């Protein structure tokens, strides 16, 4: 009986206070910069958007909130706070992830920082740059043009290339390609053995031939 009570107490205590730090699923184009770091009243994020508390806070919802407002840093703290910033004021002091043990207001199975403890995420967006045409590449299921492409469907092939390079810039991938009137692909590079085709075979609408652009810093 005594052991059972101890066990039940442990379960309750764990459920209430002991949220395990779990690397959360974070939206495309962002990454964890500091799993758990020290924050203070002067704020570690540059141009910190403030300590507003949200009832739907999670790492993902905070990142989406900051991303929509064009910030490149996001941090969750003290359960409901979502901080957005343009950079870091200084190199954060890392804290053990067990310090980031407060549950998120938007999902009690995720951790959202602690008292003066912040989980910091960073956008991988590329700085605005030029995109240079790389020509046309075969793109079939067996012979893909891109290595591990991320696909997104865009509304029409009206300014498809422009929209697609913008999207790839935003998610931090330096290769961009379009085909089939609406298929925009982003990648970190060409697939091994990618097959170049003569210029003019591609247009934005043709299938299985990818019109490729590469980011230039
Ligand atoms: C974010 O940047 C995009 C692209 O530059 C722009 O269209 C949009 O209006 C900006 N949003 C905000 C909230 O500033
Ligand atoms: C939770 O984190 C705080 C610091 O944010 C720390 O003092 C405390 O020991 C942690 N609690 C547990 C159960 O790890
Ligand atoms: C809360 O987060 C957990 C862990 O990532 C996930 O499995 C679960 O689906 C989330 N719950 C809600 C309501 O989003
Ligand atoms: C899409 O591209 C095809 C081939 O280049 C063209 O015929 C068509 O008019 C384009 N559609 C739009 C909406 O731009
Ligand atoms: C082209 O796009 C359409 C949808 O817009 C899709 O149904 C079709 O499978 C695509 N074709 C190829 C070869 O990817």
Coordinates of C-alpha atoms and ligand atoms in Angstrom, one line a residue:
X1 CA 0.0 0.0 0.0
X2 CA 2.8 2.4 1.0
X3 CA 4.6 1.5 -2.2
X4 CA 1.5 2.1 -4.3
X5 CA 1.0 5.5 -2.7
X6 CA 4.6 6.4 -3.4
X7 CA 4.2 5.3 -7.0
X8 CA 0.9 7.2 -7.4
X9 CA 2.5 10.3 -5.9
X10 CA 5.5 9.9 -8.3
X11 CA 3.2 9.6 -11.3
X12 CA 1.2 12.7 -10.2
X13 CA 4.3 14.7 -9.4
X14 CA 5.9 13.7 -12.8
X15 CA 2.8 14.6 -14.7
X16 CA 2.5 18.0 -13.0
X17 CA 6.1 19.2 -12.9
X18 CA 8.4 16.8 -14.7
X19 CA 7.7 17.5 -18.4
X20 CA 10.6 15.9 -20.2
X21 CA 12.3 18.1 -22.8
X22 CA 11.4 16.7 -26.1
X23 CA 12.9 18.2 -29.3
X24 CA 9.6 19.4 -30.9
X25 CA 8.5 19.1 -34.5
X26 CA 9.4 22.5 -35.9
X27 CA 8.1 24.0 -39.1
X28 CA 10.0 23.8 -42.3
X29 CA 12.8 26.2 -42.7
X30 CA 13.5 26.7 -39.0
X31 CA 15.9 24.9 -36.7
X32 CA 16.7 24.7 -33.0
X33 CA 19.4 27.3 -32.2
X34 CA 19.6 26.7 -28.4
X35 CA 17.5 23.9 -26.9
X36 CA 17.4 25.8 -23.5
X37 CA 19.2 29.0 -22.6
X38 CA 19.1 31.7 -20.0
X39 CA 17.0 34.8 -20.6
X40 CA 16.8 37.9 -18.3
X41 CA 14.9 41.1 -18.1
X42 CA 17.2 42.8 -20.7
X43 CA 16.2 39.9 -23.2
X44 CA 18.5 37.7 -25.2
X45 CA 16.6 38.2 -28.5
X46 CA 17.4 41.4 -30.5
X47 CA 14.3 43.6 -30.9
X48 CA 12.3 41.2 -28.7
X49 CA 8.7 41.5 -29.6
X50 CA 7.7 41.2 -25.9
X51 CA 6.6 38.8 -23.2
X52 CA 2.9 38.5 -24.3
X53 CA 1.4 35.2 -23.0
X54 CA -0.6 33.1 -25.4
X55 CA -3.0 30.3 -24.7
X56 CA -2.0 28.4 -27.8
X57 CA 1.7 28.5 -27.3
X58 CA 3.9 25.7 -28.6
X59 CA 7.3 25.9 -30.3
X60 CA 5.6 25.4 -33.7
X61 CA 2.8 28.0 -33.1
X62 CA 5.4 30.5 -31.8
X63 CA 7.6 29.9 -34.9
X64 CA 4.6 30.4 -37.2
X65 CA 3.7 33.6 -35.4
X66 CA 7.2 35.0 -35.7
X67 CA 7.7 33.8 -39.2
X68 CA 4.4 35.5 -40.3
X69 CA 5.8 38.8 -38.9
X70 CA 9.1 38.2 -40.7
X71 CA 11.2 37.8 -37.7
X72 CA 14.2 35.3 -38.0
X73 CA 14.3 34.2 -34.3
X74 CA 11.6 32.8 -32.1
X75 CA 11.7 31.7 -28.4
X76 CA 9.3 30.0 -26.0
X77 CA 9.5 30.8 -22.3
X78 CA 7.5 30.5 -19.1
X79 CA 4.9 28.3 -20.7
X80 CA 2.9 30.8 -22.6
X81 CA 5.4 33.4 -23.8
X82 CA 6.3 33.7 -27.5
X83 CA 9.3 36.0 -28.1
X84 CA 10.2 37.0 -31.7
X85 CA 13.5 38.7 -32.5
X86 CA 15.7 39.8 -35.3
X87 CA 18.9 38.1 -33.9
X88 CA 20.7 37.5 -30.7
X89 CA 21.9 40.4 -28.4
X90 CA 24.9 38.2 -27.3
X91 CA 25.8 34.5 -27.3
X92 CA 23.2 32.9 -25.0
X93 CA 24.3 31.1 -21.9
X94 CA 23.2 27.5 -22.4
X95 CA 21.1 25.9 -19.7
X96 CA 20.5 22.2 -19.1
X97 CA 17.4 21.1 -21.1
X98 CA 15.9 19.9 -17.7
X99 CA 15.6 23.6 -16.9
X100 CA 13.1 24.0 -19.8
X101 CA 10.5 22.1 -17.9
X102 CA 7.3 24.2 -18.1
X103 CA 4.5 22.8 -20.2
X104 CA 3.3 24.7 -23.3
X105 CA -0.1 26.3 -22.9
X106 CA -1.0 25.0 -26.3
X107 CA 0.1 21.4 -25.7
X108 CA 0.8 20.0 -22.2
X109 CA 3.0 17.3 -23.6
X110 CA 5.6 19.8 -24.9
X111 CA 8.0 22.0 -23.0
X112 CA 8.0 25.8 -23.4
X113 CA 11.0 27.0 -21.5
X114 CA 10.8 28.0 -17.8
X115 CA 11.4 30.9 -15.5
X116 CA 14.1 32.9 -17.3
X117 CA 14.7 29.9 -19.5
X118 CA 14.0 30.1 -23.2
X119 CA 14.1 27.6 -26.1
X120 CA 15.4 29.5 -29.1
X121 CA 14.7 28.7 -32.8
X122 CA 16.2 30.3 -35.9
X123 CA 14.9 30.7 -39.4
X124 CA 17.2 29.3 -42.1
X125 CA 16.0 31.9 -44.6
X126 CA 18.7 33.0 -47.0
X127 CA 19.6 36.6 -47.2
X128 CA 18.1 38.3 -50.3
X129 CA 20.2 37.4 -53.2
X130 CA 20.2 36.7 -57.0
X131 CA 19.1 33.4 -58.6
X132 CA 21.0 32.3 -61.7
X133 CA 19.4 29.9 -64.3
X134 CA 21.2 26.5 -64.4
X135 CA 19.4 25.1 -67.3
X136 CA 17.1 22.2 -67.7
X137 CA 17.3 18.7 -66.0
X138 CA 15.5 15.5 -66.4
X139 CA 13.2 14.9 -63.5
X140 CA 11.5 11.5 -63.4
X141 CA 10.8 9.3 -60.3
X142 CA 13.9 7.1 -61.3
X143 CA 16.1 10.0 -62.3
X144 CA 15.2 13.0 -60.1
X145 CA 16.9 16.3 -60.8
X146 CA 17.1 17.3 -57.1
X147 CA 18.4 15.6 -54.0
X148 CA 15.6 15.3 -51.4
X149 CA 13.4 18.0 -52.9
X150 CA 10.8 19.8 -50.9
X151 CA 7.7 20.3 -53.1
X152 CA 5.2 23.0 -52.8
X153 CA 2.3 23.6 -55.2
X154 CA 1.9 27.2 -56.4
X155 CA -1.3 28.6 -57.7
X156 CA -0.4 29.1 -61.3
X157 CA 2.6 29.3 -63.6
X158 CA 2.1 33.1 -63.7
X159 CA 5.4 34.3 -62.2
X160 CA 6.0 30.7 -61.1
X161 CA 9.8 31.0 -61.1
X162 CA 9.6 34.3 -59.1
X163 CA 7.3 32.8 -56.5
X164 CA 9.3 29.6 -56.3
X165 CA 12.7 31.2 -55.7
X166 CA 11.1 33.4 -53.1
X167 CA 9.8 30.3 -51.3
X168 CA 13.1 28.5 -51.5
X169 CA 14.9 31.6 -50.1
X170 CA 12.4 31.7 -47.3
X171 CA 13.0 28.0 -46.3
X172 CA 16.8 28.4 -46.8
X173 CA 17.4 26.1 -49.8
X174 CA 19.7 27.4 -52.5
X175 CA 18.4 25.3 -55.4
X176 CA 15.0 26.0 -56.9
X177 CA 13.1 24.4 -59.8
X178 CA 9.7 24.5 -61.5
X179 CA 7.8 22.2 -63.8
X180 CA 4.2 21.0 -64.5
X181 CA 2.7 24.6 -64.2
X182 CA 2.5 24.6 -60.4
X183 CA 5.2 22.3 -59.0
X184 CA 7.9 24.3 -57.2
X185 CA 10.8 22.3 -55.8
X186 CA 13.5 23.4 -53.4
X187 CA 16.7 21.5 -52.6
X188 CA 20.1 21.7 -51.1
X189 CA 21.6 20.5 -54.4
X190 CA 21.3 18.5 -57.6
X191 CA 20.8 14.7 -57.3
X192 CA 23.9 12.6 -57.9
X193 CA 23.9 11.8 -61.6
X194 CA 21.3 14.5 -62.5
X195 CA 21.0 14.6 -66.3
X196 CA 21.2 18.0 -68.0
X197 CA 18.9 18.5 -71.0
X198 CA 19.3 21.0 -73.8
X199 CA 18.0 24.5 -73.1
X200 CA 14.5 25.0 -74.4
X201 CA 13.3 21.6 -73.5
X202 CA 11.9 23.0 -70.3
X203 CA 9.2 25.5 -69.7
X204 CA 7.3 26.0 -66.5
X205 CA 4.5 23.8 -67.8
X206 CA 6.3 20.7 -69.2
X207 CA 6.4 17.6 -67.0
X208 CA 9.5 15.6 -66.0
X209 CA 11.8 18.4 -67.0
X210 CA 12.8 20.7 -64.3
X211 CA 13.9 24.3 -65.0
X212 CA 16.6 24.9 -62.4
X213 CA 17.9 28.1 -60.6
X214 CA 20.7 28.5 -58.1
X215 CA 21.1 31.0 -55.4
X216 CA 24.1 33.4 -55.6
X217 CA 25.1 35.2 -52.4
Ligands
LIG1 C1 6.9 39.9 -44.7 O1 7.8 39.9 -45.9 C2 7.0 39.7 -47.1 C3 8.0 39.5 -48.3 O2 9.0 40.5 -48.2 C4 6.0 40.8 -47.3 O3 5.2 40.6 -48.5 C5 5.1 40.9 -46.1 O4 4.2 42.0 -46.2 C6 5.9 41.0 -44.8 N1 5.0 40.8 -43.6 C7 5.0 41.6 -42.6 C8 4.0 41.3 -41.5 O5 5.8 42.5 -42.5
LIG2 C1 12.8 23.1 -13.7 O1 13.6 24.2 -14.2 C2 14.1 25.0 -13.1 C3 14.8 26.2 -13.8 O2 14.1 26.7 -14.9 C4 15.0 24.3 -12.2 O3 15.4 25.2 -11.1 C5 14.2 23.1 -11.6 O4 15.1 22.3 -10.8 C6 13.7 22.2 -12.7 N1 12.8 21.2 -12.2 C7 13.0 19.9 -12.5 C8 12.0 18.9 -11.9 O5 13.9 19.5 -13.3
LIG3 C1 1.1 17.5 -28.6 O1 2.5 17.2 -28.8 C2 2.7 15.8 -29.0 C3 4.2 15.5 -29.1 O2 4.7 16.2 -30.2 C4 1.9 15.3 -30.2 O3 2.1 13.9 -30.4 C5 0.4 15.6 -30.0 O4 -0.3 15.3 -31.2 C6 0.2 17.1 -29.7 N1 -1.2 17.4 -29.4 C7 -1.9 18.3 -30.1 C8 -3.3 18.4 -29.6 O5 -1.4 18.9 -31.0
LIG4 C1 1.7 28.4 -68.3 O1 2.7 28.0 -69.3 C2 2.2 27.5 -70.5 C3 3.4 27.0 -71.3 O2 4.5 27.9 -71.2 C4 1.5 28.6 -71.2 O3 0.9 28.1 -72.4 C5 0.3 29.1 -70.3 O4 -0.3 30.2 -70.9 C6 0.9 29.5 -68.9 N1 -0.2 29.8 -68.0 C7 -0.2 30.9 -67.3 C8 -1.4 31.1 -66.4 O5 0.7 31.7 -67.2
LIG5 C1 1.2 17.4 -62.8 O1 0.4 18.1 -61.9 C2 -0.9 17.6 -61.7 C3 -1.6 18.4 -60.8 O2 -1.5 19.8 -61.1 C4 -0.8 16.1 -61.2 O3 -2.0 15.6 -61.1 C5 0.1 15.3 -62.2 O4 0.3 14.1 -61.6 C6 1.5 16.0 -62.4 N1 2.2 15.3 -63.4 C7 3.5 14.9 -63.2 C8 4.1 14.1 -64.3 O5 4.1 15.1 -62.1

